[in-house]
Coordinates of C-alpha atoms in Angstrom, one line a residue:
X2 CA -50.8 -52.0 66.8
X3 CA -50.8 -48.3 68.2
X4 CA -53.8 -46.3 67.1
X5 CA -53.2 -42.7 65.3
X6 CA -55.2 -40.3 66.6
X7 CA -55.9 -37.3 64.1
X8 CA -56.7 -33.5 65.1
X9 CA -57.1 -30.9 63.0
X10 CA -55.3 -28.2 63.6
X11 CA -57.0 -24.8 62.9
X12 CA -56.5 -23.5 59.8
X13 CA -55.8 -19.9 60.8
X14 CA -52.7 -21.1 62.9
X15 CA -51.1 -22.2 60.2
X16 CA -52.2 -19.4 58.0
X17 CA -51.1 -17.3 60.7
X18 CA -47.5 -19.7 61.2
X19 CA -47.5 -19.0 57.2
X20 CA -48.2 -15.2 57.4
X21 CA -50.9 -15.7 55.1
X22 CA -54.0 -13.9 55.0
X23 CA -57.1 -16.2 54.4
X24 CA -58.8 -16.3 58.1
X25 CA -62.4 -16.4 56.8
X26 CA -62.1 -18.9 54.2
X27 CA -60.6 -22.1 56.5
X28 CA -59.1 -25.2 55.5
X29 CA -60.4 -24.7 52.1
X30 CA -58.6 -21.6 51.4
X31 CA -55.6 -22.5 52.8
X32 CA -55.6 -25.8 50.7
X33 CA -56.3 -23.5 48.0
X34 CA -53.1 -21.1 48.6
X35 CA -50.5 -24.3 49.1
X36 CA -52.3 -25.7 45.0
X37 CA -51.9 -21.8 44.0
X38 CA -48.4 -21.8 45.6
X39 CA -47.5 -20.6 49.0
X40 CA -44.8 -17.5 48.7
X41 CA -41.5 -17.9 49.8
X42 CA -41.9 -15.2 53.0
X43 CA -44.0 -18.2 54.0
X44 CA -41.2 -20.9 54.3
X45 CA -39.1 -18.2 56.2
X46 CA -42.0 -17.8 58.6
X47 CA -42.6 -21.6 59.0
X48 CA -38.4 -22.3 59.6
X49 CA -38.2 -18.8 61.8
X50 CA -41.4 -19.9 64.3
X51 CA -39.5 -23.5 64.3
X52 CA -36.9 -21.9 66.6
X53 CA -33.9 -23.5 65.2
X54 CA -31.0 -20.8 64.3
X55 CA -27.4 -20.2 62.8
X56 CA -26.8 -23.6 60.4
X57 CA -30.2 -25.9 61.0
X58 CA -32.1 -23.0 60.2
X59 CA -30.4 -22.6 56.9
X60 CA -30.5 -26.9 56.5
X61 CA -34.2 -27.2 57.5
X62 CA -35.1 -24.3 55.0
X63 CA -32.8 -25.6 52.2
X64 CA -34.3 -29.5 52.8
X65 CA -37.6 -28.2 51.6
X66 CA -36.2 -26.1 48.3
X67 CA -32.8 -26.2 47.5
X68 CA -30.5 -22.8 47.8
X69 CA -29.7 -21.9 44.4
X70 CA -34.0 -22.7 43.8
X71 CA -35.1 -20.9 46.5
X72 CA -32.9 -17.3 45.8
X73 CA -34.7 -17.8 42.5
X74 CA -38.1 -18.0 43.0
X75 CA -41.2 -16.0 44.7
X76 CA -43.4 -18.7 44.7
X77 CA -43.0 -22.3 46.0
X78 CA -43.8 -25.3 44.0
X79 CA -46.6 -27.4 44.5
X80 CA -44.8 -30.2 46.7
X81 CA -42.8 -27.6 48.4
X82 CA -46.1 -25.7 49.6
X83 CA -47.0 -28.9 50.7
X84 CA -43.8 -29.7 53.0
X85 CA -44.4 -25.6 54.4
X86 CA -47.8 -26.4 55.3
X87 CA -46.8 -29.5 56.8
X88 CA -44.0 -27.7 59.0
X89 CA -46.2 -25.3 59.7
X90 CA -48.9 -27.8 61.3
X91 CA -46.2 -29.3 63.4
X92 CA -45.3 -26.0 65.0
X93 CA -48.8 -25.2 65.0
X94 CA -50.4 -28.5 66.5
X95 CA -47.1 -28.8 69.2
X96 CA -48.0 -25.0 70.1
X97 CA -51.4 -26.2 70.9
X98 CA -50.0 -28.8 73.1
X99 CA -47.8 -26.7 75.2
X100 CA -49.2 -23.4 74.6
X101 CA -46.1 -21.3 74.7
X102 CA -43.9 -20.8 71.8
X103 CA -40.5 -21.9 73.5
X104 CA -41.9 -24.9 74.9
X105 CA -43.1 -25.8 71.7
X106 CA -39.7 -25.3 70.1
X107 CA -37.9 -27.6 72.5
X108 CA -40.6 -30.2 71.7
X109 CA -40.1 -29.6 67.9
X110 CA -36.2 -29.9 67.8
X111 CA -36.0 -32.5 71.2
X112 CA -35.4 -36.5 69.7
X113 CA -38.5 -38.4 71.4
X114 CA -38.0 -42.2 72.4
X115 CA -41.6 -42.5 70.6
X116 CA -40.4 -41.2 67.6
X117 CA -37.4 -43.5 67.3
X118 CA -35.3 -40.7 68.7
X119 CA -35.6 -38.4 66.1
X120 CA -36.9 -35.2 66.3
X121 CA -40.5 -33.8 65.8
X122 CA -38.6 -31.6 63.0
X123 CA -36.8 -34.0 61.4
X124 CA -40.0 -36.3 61.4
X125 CA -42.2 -33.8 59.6
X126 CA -40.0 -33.9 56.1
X127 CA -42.5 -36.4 55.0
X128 CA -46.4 -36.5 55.4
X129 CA -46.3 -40.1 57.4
X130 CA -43.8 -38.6 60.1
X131 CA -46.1 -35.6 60.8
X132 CA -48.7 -38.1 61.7
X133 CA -46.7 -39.7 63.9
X134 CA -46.2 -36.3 65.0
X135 CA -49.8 -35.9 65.6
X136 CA -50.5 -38.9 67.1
X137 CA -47.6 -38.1 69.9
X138 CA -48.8 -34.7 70.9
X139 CA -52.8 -35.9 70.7
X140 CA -51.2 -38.9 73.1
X141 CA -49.9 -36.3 75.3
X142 CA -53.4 -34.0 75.2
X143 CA -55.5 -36.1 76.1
X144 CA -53.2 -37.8 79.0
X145 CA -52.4 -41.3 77.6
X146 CA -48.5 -42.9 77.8
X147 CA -46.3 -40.9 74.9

C-alpha cells in the first residue's frame, strides 16, 4: 500500500492563485471565503494561472460551473468554491515543487505514469485525485521514486 503524504499548502498562495484578499486571517479565512462563496474573478484566476489556453481553458472552467450558470452568476456555489480552491491548491502546491510558474504548468497539464496517465489537472476535478496530486509532488520534494 503506498503511503499519502499531506502538506499544507499556504494559505496565501491560494488566496493569492484566487485573487483574494485575506493574507492575515490563514486557512481559516480562506475556508471561510470558499463557505461565503468564492467570486467568479476567482475561477478565472485559478483556470488563467493553470496555463491551459484556447478550448481547455474554456472546458476546464466550464467543468467546474456550467456556461450558461457561470455568465449568470457573481458568486460561486458552495461545491464550486470548493472545486476553485481545490484547483487552486494544485497550481499552488506544484508551484512550490518547481518554483517557476511554466514549469509548474507543464507538470499540471503533463499525464504522469503515477497518476494513471492522466493529468495533474484532470486529477484535481475531485478531492481524492488532488491527493494523489499531493502525494506525487510531496514524493518528488522530498526525493523519493514518483
Amino acid at each position: 500500500m503506498q503511503e499519502i503524504f499531506i502538506m499544507s499548502v499556504p494559505a496565501e498562495r491560494i488566496e493569492e492563485i484566487l485573487g483574494l484578499k485575506l493574507r492575515t486571517r490563514g486557512m481559516a479565512g480562506l475556508a471561510a471565503a470558499v463557505e461565503k462563496g468564492l467570486p467568479r474573478s476567482a475561477l478565472m484566476r485559478a483556470v488563467a494561472r493553470a496555463g491551459v489556453t484556447g478550448k481547455a481553458r474554456l472546458a476546464l472552467l466550464h467543468r467546474i460551473v456550467p456556461s450558461a450558470t457561470f455568465k449568470r452568476r457573481t458568486r460561486l456555489k458552495l461545491h464550486e468554491s470548493e472545486k476553485t480552491e481545490r484547483l487552486a491548491r494544485v497550481i499552488a502546491l506544484a508551484e512550490l515543487l518547481w518554483d517557476d510558474a511554466e514549469s509548474a504548468q507543464r507538470f499540471i497539464d503533463t499525464p504522469h505514469a503515477e497518476l494513471k496517465n492522466r493529468t495533474p489537472l484532470d486529477c484535481a476535478s475531485t478531492e481524492l485525485g488532488a491527493r494523489q496530486v499531493e502525494d506525487v509532488v510531496m514524493r518528488a520534494i522530498y526525493g523519493l521514486p514518483v
